[in-house]
PDB file of N, CA and C in Angstrom:
ATOM      1  N   UNK A   1      16.513  97.046 -19.135  1.00 59.00           N
ATOM      2  CA  UNK A   1      17.679  96.537 -18.134  1.00 59.00           C
ATOM      3  C   UNK A   1      17.640  97.605 -16.877  1.00 59.00           C
ATOM      4  N   UNK A   2      18.382  96.958 -16.143  1.00 75.00           N
ATOM      5  CA  UNK A   2      19.260  97.852 -14.735  1.00 75.00           C
ATOM      6  C   UNK A   2      20.195  97.990 -14.728  1.00 75.00           C
ATOM      7  N   UNK A   3      21.043  97.957 -16.085  1.00 84.00           N
ATOM      8  CA  UNK A   3      22.564  98.332 -15.943  1.00 84.00           C
ATOM      9  C   UNK A   3      22.496  99.637 -16.050  1.00 84.00           C
ATOM     10  N   UNK A   4      23.866 100.340 -15.587  1.00 92.00           N
ATOM     11  CA  UNK A   4      24.010 101.907 -15.753  1.00 92.00           C
ATOM     12  C   UNK A   4      24.466 101.752 -17.238  1.00 92.00           C
ATOM     13  N   UNK A   5      24.470 103.088 -17.594  1.00 92.00           N
ATOM     14  CA  UNK A   5      25.178 103.579 -18.860  1.00 92.00           C
ATOM     15  C   UNK A   5      26.705 102.904 -18.979  1.00 92.00           C
ATOM     16  N   UNK A   6      26.788 102.452 -20.115  1.00 94.00           N
ATOM     17  CA  UNK A   6      28.207 101.903 -20.319  1.00 94.00           C
ATOM     18  C   UNK A   6      28.594 100.768 -21.140  1.00 94.00           C
ATOM     19  N   UNK A   7      30.054 100.195 -20.962  1.00 95.00           N
ATOM     20  CA  UNK A   7      30.113  99.261 -21.894  1.00 95.00           C
ATOM     21  C   UNK A   7      30.259  97.942 -21.225  1.00 95.00           C
ATOM     22  N   UNK A   8      29.855  96.840 -21.551  1.00 95.00           N
ATOM     23  CA  UNK A   8      29.773  95.791 -21.087  1.00 95.00           C
ATOM     24  C   UNK A   8      30.487  94.301 -21.942  1.00 95.00           C
ATOM     25  N   UNK A   9      30.816  93.552 -21.377  1.00 95.00           N
ATOM     26  CA  UNK A   9      31.429  92.235 -22.137  1.00 95.00           C
ATOM     27  C   UNK A   9      30.074  91.267 -21.775  1.00 95.00           C
ATOM     28  N   UNK A  10      29.461  90.654 -22.583  1.00 92.00           N
ATOM     29  CA  UNK A  10      28.600  89.780 -22.570  1.00 92.00           C
ATOM     30  C   UNK A  10      28.543  88.134 -23.229  1.00 92.00           C
ATOM     31  N   UNK A  11      28.180  87.375 -22.366  1.00 94.00           N
ATOM     32  CA  UNK A  11      29.082  86.010 -22.675  1.00 94.00           C
ATOM     33  C   UNK A  11      27.564  85.297 -23.071  1.00 94.00           C
ATOM     34  N   UNK A  12      27.433  84.695 -24.097  1.00 91.00           N
ATOM     35  CA  UNK A  12      26.185  83.993 -24.543  1.00 91.00           C
ATOM     36  C   UNK A  12      26.266  82.551 -24.922  1.00 91.00           C
ATOM     37  N   UNK A  13      24.923  82.048 -24.839  1.00 93.00           N
ATOM     38  CA  UNK A  13      24.849  80.161 -25.413  1.00 93.00           C
ATOM     39  C   UNK A  13      23.693  80.434 -25.725  1.00 93.00           C
ATOM     40  N   UNK A  14      23.403  79.712 -26.997  1.00 93.00           N
ATOM     41  CA  UNK A  14      21.978  79.487 -27.577  1.00 93.00           C
ATOM     42  C   UNK A  14      21.844  77.782 -27.717  1.00 93.00           C
ATOM     43  N   UNK A  15      20.900  77.525 -27.426  1.00 93.00           N
ATOM     44  CA  UNK A  15      20.512  75.877 -27.230  1.00 93.00           C
ATOM     45  C   UNK A  15      19.291  75.873 -28.307  1.00 93.00           C
ATOM     46  N   UNK A  16      19.413  74.396 -28.779  1.00 90.00           N
ATOM     47  CA  UNK A  16      18.383  73.905 -29.614  1.00 90.00           C
ATOM     48  C   UNK A  16      18.330  72.661 -29.016  1.00 90.00           C
ATOM     49  N   UNK A  17      17.373  72.540 -28.609  1.00 89.00           N
ATOM     50  CA  UNK A  17      16.709  71.374 -27.377  1.00 89.00           C
ATOM     51  C   UNK A  17      17.789  71.052 -26.490  1.00 89.00           C
ATOM     52  N   UNK A  18      18.656  70.118 -26.364  1.00 89.00           N
ATOM     53  CA  UNK A  18      19.493  70.269 -25.193  1.00 89.00           C
ATOM     54  C   UNK A  18      20.997  70.270 -25.604  1.00 89.00           C
ATOM     55  N   UNK A  19      21.186  70.737 -26.963  1.00 92.00           N
ATOM     56  CA  UNK A  19      22.657  70.953 -27.427  1.00 92.00           C
ATOM     57  C   UNK A  19      22.648  72.727 -27.682  1.00 92.00           C
ATOM     58  N   UNK A  20      24.136  73.050 -27.306  1.00 92.00           N
ATOM     59  CA  UNK A  20      24.456  74.392 -27.433  1.00 92.00           C
ATOM     60  C   UNK A  20      24.691  74.731 -28.999  1.00 92.00           C
ATOM     61  N   UNK A  21      24.100  75.076 -29.657  1.00 93.00           N
ATOM     62  CA  UNK A  21      24.044  75.608 -31.096  1.00 93.00           C
ATOM     63  C   UNK A  21      24.833  76.552 -31.422  1.00 93.00           C
ATOM     64  N   UNK A  22      25.129  77.721 -30.732  1.00 93.00           N
ATOM     65  CA  UNK A  22      25.999  78.750 -30.833  1.00 93.00           C
ATOM     66  C   UNK A  22      26.408  79.336 -29.284  1.00 93.00           C
ATOM     67  N   UNK A  23      27.047  79.667 -29.247  1.00 94.00           N
ATOM     68  CA  UNK A  23      27.909  80.333 -27.973  1.00 94.00           C
ATOM     69  C   UNK A  23      29.216  81.535 -28.197  1.00 94.00           C
ATOM     70  N   UNK A  24      29.310  82.365 -27.298  1.00 95.00           N
ATOM     71  CA  UNK A  24      30.255  83.366 -27.991  1.00 95.00           C
ATOM     72  C   UNK A  24      30.094  84.527 -27.085  1.00 95.00           C
ATOM     73  N   UNK A  25      30.919  85.608 -27.367  1.00 96.00           N
ATOM     74  CA  UNK A  25      31.023  86.722 -26.306  1.00 96.00           C
ATOM     75  C   UNK A  25      30.806  87.818 -27.441  1.00 96.00           C
ATOM     76  N   UNK A  26      30.499  89.115 -26.819  1.00 94.00           N
ATOM     77  CA  UNK A  26      30.273  90.420 -27.748  1.00 94.00           C
ATOM     78  C   UNK A  26      30.080  91.498 -26.680  1.00 94.00           C
ATOM     79  N   UNK A  27      30.467  92.864 -27.052  1.00 95.00           N
ATOM     80  CA  UNK A  27      30.505  94.006 -26.520  1.00 95.00           C
ATOM     81  C   UNK A  27      29.226  94.380 -26.562  1.00 95.00           C
ATOM     82  N   UNK A  28      28.651  95.269 -25.403  1.00 91.00           N
ATOM     83  CA  UNK A  28      27.398  95.374 -25.387  1.00 91.00           C
ATOM     84  C   UNK A  28      27.359  97.195 -24.488  1.00 91.00           C
ATOM     85  N   UNK A  29      26.540  97.752 -25.469  1.00 91.00           N
ATOM     86  CA  UNK A  29      26.999  99.117 -25.091  1.00 91.00           C
ATOM     87  C   UNK A  29      25.572  99.561 -24.610  1.00 91.00           C
ATOM     88  N   UNK A  30      25.433  99.937 -23.312  1.00 90.00           N
ATOM     89  CA  UNK A  30      24.103 100.729 -22.696  1.00 90.00           C
ATOM     90  C   UNK A  30      23.877 102.055 -22.938  1.00 90.00           C
ATOM     91  N   UNK A  31      23.115 102.843 -23.534  1.00 88.00           N
ATOM     92  CA  UNK A  31      23.242 104.074 -23.315  1.00 88.00           C
ATOM     93  C   UNK A  31      22.330 104.854 -22.670  1.00 88.00           C
ATOM     94  N   UNK A  32      22.527 106.012 -22.221  1.00 87.00           N
ATOM     95  CA  UNK A  32      21.610 106.751 -21.320  1.00 87.00           C
ATOM     96  C   UNK A  32      20.402 107.134 -22.152  1.00 87.00           C
ATOM     97  N   UNK A  33      19.516 106.977 -20.857  1.00 79.00           N
ATOM     98  CA  UNK A  33      17.768 107.061 -21.463  1.00 79.00           C
ATOM     99  C   UNK A  33      17.779 108.574 -22.075  1.00 79.00           C
ATOM    100  N   UNK A  34      17.017 108.290 -23.340  1.00 78.00           N
ATOM    101  CA  UNK A  34      16.721 109.234 -24.285  1.00 78.00           C
ATOM    102  C   UNK A  34      17.733 109.578 -25.247  1.00 78.00           C
ATOM    103  N   UNK A  35      18.883 109.020 -25.377  1.00 84.00           N
ATOM    104  CA  UNK A  35      19.976 108.828 -26.160  1.00 84.00           C
ATOM    105  C   UNK A  35      19.596 108.941 -28.012  1.00 84.00           C
ATOM    106  N   UNK A  36      18.905 107.916 -28.078  1.00 81.00           N
ATOM    107  CA  UNK A  36      18.095 107.305 -29.307  1.00 81.00           C
ATOM    108  C   UNK A  36      16.898 108.534 -29.860  1.00 81.00           C
ATOM    109  N   UNK A  37      17.204 108.716 -30.831  1.00 82.00           N
ATOM    110  CA  UNK A  37      16.294 109.831 -31.185  1.00 82.00           C
ATOM    111  C   UNK A  37      14.801 108.984 -31.889  1.00 82.00           C
ATOM    112  N   UNK A  38      14.016 109.133 -31.283  1.00 77.00           N
ATOM    113  CA  UNK A  38      12.379 108.422 -31.927  1.00 77.00           C
ATOM    114  C   UNK A  38      12.448 107.463 -31.086  1.00 77.00           C
ATOM    115  N   UNK A  39      13.068 106.842 -30.240  1.00 73.00           N
ATOM    116  CA  UNK A  39      13.038 105.749 -29.491  1.00 73.00           C
ATOM    117  C   UNK A  39      11.779 106.200 -28.668  1.00 73.00           C
ATOM    118  N   UNK A  40      10.802 105.444 -28.542  1.00 65.00           N
ATOM    119  CA  UNK A  40       9.366 105.475 -27.321  1.00 65.00           C
ATOM    120  C   UNK A  40       9.447 104.710 -26.225  1.00 65.00           C
ATOM    121  N   UNK A  41      10.582 103.831 -26.359  1.00 67.00           N
ATOM    122  CA  UNK A  41      10.806 103.075 -25.005  1.00 67.00           C
ATOM    123  C   UNK A  41       9.739 101.897 -24.801  1.00 67.00           C
ATOM    124  N   UNK A  42       9.897 101.381 -23.842  1.00 70.00           N
ATOM    125  CA  UNK A  42       9.133 100.101 -23.391  1.00 70.00           C
ATOM    126  C   UNK A  42       7.853 100.802 -23.015  1.00 70.00           C
ATOM    127  N   UNK A  43       6.717  99.872 -22.388  1.00 75.00           N
ATOM    128  CA  UNK A  43       5.507 100.376 -22.002  1.00 75.00           C
ATOM    129  C   UNK A  43       4.475 100.394 -23.281  1.00 75.00           C
ATOM    130  N   UNK A  44       3.587 100.739 -23.058  1.00 74.00           N
ATOM    131  CA  UNK A  44       2.403 100.849 -23.675  1.00 74.00           C
ATOM    132  C   UNK A  44       2.435 101.679 -25.239  1.00 74.00           C
ATOM    133  N   UNK A  45       3.229 102.966 -24.669  1.00 70.00           N
ATOM    134  CA  UNK A  45       3.597 103.824 -25.782  1.00 70.00           C
ATOM    135  C   UNK A  45       4.484 103.191 -26.891  1.00 70.00           C
ATOM    136  N   UNK A  46       5.113 102.121 -26.423  1.00 71.00           N
ATOM    137  CA  UNK A  46       6.189 101.486 -27.034  1.00 71.00           C
ATOM    138  C   UNK A  46       5.952 100.340 -28.207  1.00 71.00           C
ATOM    139  N   UNK A  47       4.612 100.071 -28.192  1.00 79.00           N
ATOM    140  CA  UNK A  47       3.642  98.859 -28.762  1.00 79.00           C
ATOM    141  C   UNK A  47       3.389  99.651 -29.737  1.00 79.00           C
ATOM    142  N   UNK A  48       2.982  98.660 -30.711  1.00 82.00           N
ATOM    143  CA  UNK A  48       2.281  99.118 -31.908  1.00 82.00           C
ATOM    144  C   UNK A  48       0.944  99.528 -31.743  1.00 82.00           C
ATOM    145  N   UNK A  49       0.402 100.093 -32.866  1.00 85.00           N
ATOM    146  CA  UNK A  49      -1.164 100.778 -32.512  1.00 85.00           C
ATOM    147  C   UNK A  49      -2.107  99.464 -32.495  1.00 85.00           C
ATOM    148  N   UNK A  50      -1.799  98.492 -32.963  1.00 86.00           N
ATOM    149  CA  UNK A  50      -2.471  97.434 -33.032  1.00 86.00           C
ATOM    150  C   UNK A  50      -2.687  96.705 -31.525  1.00 86.00           C
ATOM    151  N   UNK A  51      -1.372  96.739 -31.172  1.00 85.00           N
ATOM    152  CA  UNK A  51      -1.349  95.840 -29.699  1.00 85.00           C
ATOM    153  C   UNK A  51      -1.933  96.834 -28.703  1.00 85.00           C
ATOM    154  N   UNK A  52      -1.745  98.270 -28.497  1.00 84.00           N
ATOM    155  CA  UNK A  52      -2.242  99.225 -28.004  1.00 84.00           C
ATOM    156  C   UNK A  52      -3.860  99.033 -27.831  1.00 84.00           C
ATOM    157  N   UNK A  53      -4.307  98.954 -29.418  1.00 83.00           N
ATOM    158  CA  UNK A  53      -5.627  98.757 -29.645  1.00 83.00           C
ATOM    159  C   UNK A  53      -6.541  97.474 -28.719  1.00 83.00           C
ATOM    160  N   UNK A  54      -5.608  96.419 -28.799  1.00 80.00           N
ATOM    161  CA  UNK A  54      -6.166  95.257 -28.106  1.00 80.00           C
ATOM    162  C   UNK A  54      -6.283  95.505 -26.443  1.00 80.00           C
ATOM    163  N   UNK A  55      -5.146  96.261 -26.152  1.00 81.00           N
ATOM    164  CA  UNK A  55      -5.108  96.390 -24.666  1.00 81.00           C
ATOM    165  C   UNK A  55      -6.080  97.359 -24.260  1.00 81.00           C
ATOM    166  N   UNK A  56      -6.279  98.258 -24.763  1.00 81.00           N
ATOM    167  CA  UNK A  56      -7.476  99.241 -24.597  1.00 81.00           C
ATOM    168  C   UNK A  56      -8.738  98.212 -24.228  1.00 81.00           C
ATOM    169  N   UNK A  57      -9.029  97.698 -25.321  1.00 78.00           N
ATOM    170  CA  UNK A  57     -10.264  96.866 -25.613  1.00 78.00           C
ATOM    171  C   UNK A  57     -10.345  95.957 -24.551  1.00 78.00           C
ATOM    172  N   UNK A  58      -9.307  95.237 -23.990  1.00 76.00           N
ATOM    173  CA  UNK A  58      -9.201  94.435 -22.755  1.00 76.00           C
ATOM    174  C   UNK A  58      -9.521  95.251 -21.452  1.00 76.00           C
ATOM    175  N   UNK A  59      -8.940  96.452 -21.351  1.00 78.00           N
ATOM    176  CA  UNK A  59      -9.037  97.214 -20.175  1.00 78.00           C
ATOM    177  C   UNK A  59     -10.157  97.780 -20.125  1.00 78.00           C
ATOM    178  N   UNK A  60     -10.819  98.100 -21.250  1.00 80.00           N
ATOM    179  CA  UNK A  60     -12.727  98.506 -20.995  1.00 80.00           C
ATOM    180  C   UNK A  60     -13.512  97.611 -20.959  1.00 80.00           C
ATOM    181  N   UNK A  61     -13.174  96.272 -21.084  1.00 72.00           N
ATOM    182  CA  UNK A  61     -14.062  95.174 -20.857  1.00 72.00           C
ATOM    183  C   UNK A  61     -14.562  94.914 -22.225  1.00 72.00           C
ATOM    184  N   UNK A  62     -14.434  95.297 -23.456  1.00 62.00           N
ATOM    185  CA  UNK A  62     -15.098  95.187 -24.490  1.00 62.00           C
ATOM    186  C   UNK A  62     -14.520  93.692 -25.084  1.00 62.00           C
ATOM    187  N   UNK A  63     -13.484  93.146 -24.614  1.00 57.00           N
ATOM    188  CA  UNK A  63     -13.121  91.598 -25.000  1.00 57.00           C
ATOM    189  C   UNK A  63     -12.212  91.290 -23.900  1.00 57.00           C
ATOM    190  N   UNK A  64     -12.865  90.090 -23.599  1.00 63.00           N
ATOM    191  CA  UNK A  64     -12.012  89.674 -22.596  1.00 63.00           C
ATOM    192  C   UNK A  64     -10.755  88.702 -23.240  1.00 63.00           C
ATOM    193  N   UNK A  65      -9.519  88.944 -22.178  1.00 63.00           N
ATOM    194  CA  UNK A  65      -8.364  88.160 -22.785  1.00 63.00           C
ATOM    195  C   UNK A  65      -8.297  86.585 -23.541  1.00 63.00           C
ATOM    196  N   UNK A  66      -9.408  85.736 -22.934  1.00 66.00           N
ATOM    197  CA  UNK A  66      -9.415  84.707 -23.261  1.00 66.00           C
ATOM    198  C   UNK A  66     -10.122  84.503 -24.622  1.00 66.00           C
ATOM    199  N   UNK A  67     -10.903  84.896 -25.086  1.00 67.00           N
ATOM    200  CA  UNK A  67     -12.050  85.284 -25.986  1.00 67.00           C
ATOM    201  C   UNK A  67     -10.757  85.802 -27.196  1.00 67.00           C
ATOM    202  N   UNK A  68     -10.074  86.673 -26.663  1.00 63.00           N
ATOM    203  CA  UNK A  68      -9.261  87.240 -27.835  1.00 63.00           C
ATOM    204  C   UNK A  68      -8.196  86.324 -28.107  1.00 63.00           C
ATOM    205  N   UNK A  69      -8.002  85.855 -27.106  1.00 68.00           N
ATOM    206  CA  UNK A  69      -6.559  84.648 -27.415  1.00 68.00           C
ATOM    207  C   UNK A  69      -7.093  83.777 -28.328  1.00 68.00           C
ATOM    208  N   UNK A  70      -8.234  82.816 -28.017  1.00 68.00           N
ATOM    209  CA  UNK A  70      -8.967  81.810 -28.902  1.00 68.00           C
ATOM    210  C   UNK A  70      -9.216  82.394 -29.995  1.00 68.00           C
ATOM    211  N   UNK A  71      -9.728  83.421 -30.427  1.00 70.00           N
ATOM    212  CA  UNK A  71      -9.867  83.949 -31.458  1.00 70.00           C
ATOM    213  C   UNK A  71      -8.838  84.318 -32.283  1.00 70.00           C
ATOM    214  N   UNK A  72      -7.215  84.550 -31.795  1.00 69.00           N
ATOM    215  CA  UNK A  72      -6.122  84.977 -32.354  1.00 69.00           C
ATOM    216  C   UNK A  72      -5.770  83.550 -32.620  1.00 69.00           C
ATOM    217  N   UNK A  73      -5.833  82.637 -31.921  1.00 65.00           N
ATOM    218  CA  UNK A  73      -5.328  81.355 -32.420  1.00 65.00           C
ATOM    219  C   UNK A  73      -6.061  80.523 -33.520  1.00 65.00           C
ATOM    220  N   UNK A  74      -7.458  80.686 -33.653  1.00 66.00           N
ATOM    221  CA  UNK A  74      -8.333  80.067 -34.611  1.00 66.00           C
ATOM    222  C   UNK A  74      -7.644  81.022 -35.844  1.00 66.00           C
ATOM    223  N   UNK A  75      -7.750  82.300 -35.713  1.00 64.00           N
ATOM    224  CA  UNK A  75      -7.293  82.825 -37.473  1.00 64.00           C
ATOM    225  C   UNK A  75      -6.095  82.384 -38.153  1.00 64.00           C
ATOM    226  N   UNK A  76      -4.988  82.226 -36.818  1.00 60.00           N
ATOM    227  CA  UNK A  76      -3.703  81.799 -37.426  1.00 60.00           C
ATOM    228  C   UNK A  76      -3.605  80.289 -37.831  1.00 60.00           C
ATOM    229  N   UNK A  77      -4.427  79.608 -37.654  1.00 55.00           N
ATOM    230  CA  UNK A  77      -4.569  77.771 -37.808  1.00 55.00           C
ATOM    231  C   UNK A  77      -4.845  78.176 -39.380  1.00 55.00           C
TER     232      UNK A  77
END
């Protein structure tokens, strides 16, 4: 998020197909960076080890992204 640390009021709407299935308001707190102990944030270090390994394999050219995606779809079917 690009919001500054602080409290906000958020309005949301969840759609199921074309109909609103849920809507409402909620309080949202944005904490300053580094406030939550153990949080690694976003980016590569915030990913699971498995996902980091896949990205590394793609980056070094050992696995093409297309071949990886096709193999993943076949295994899940």
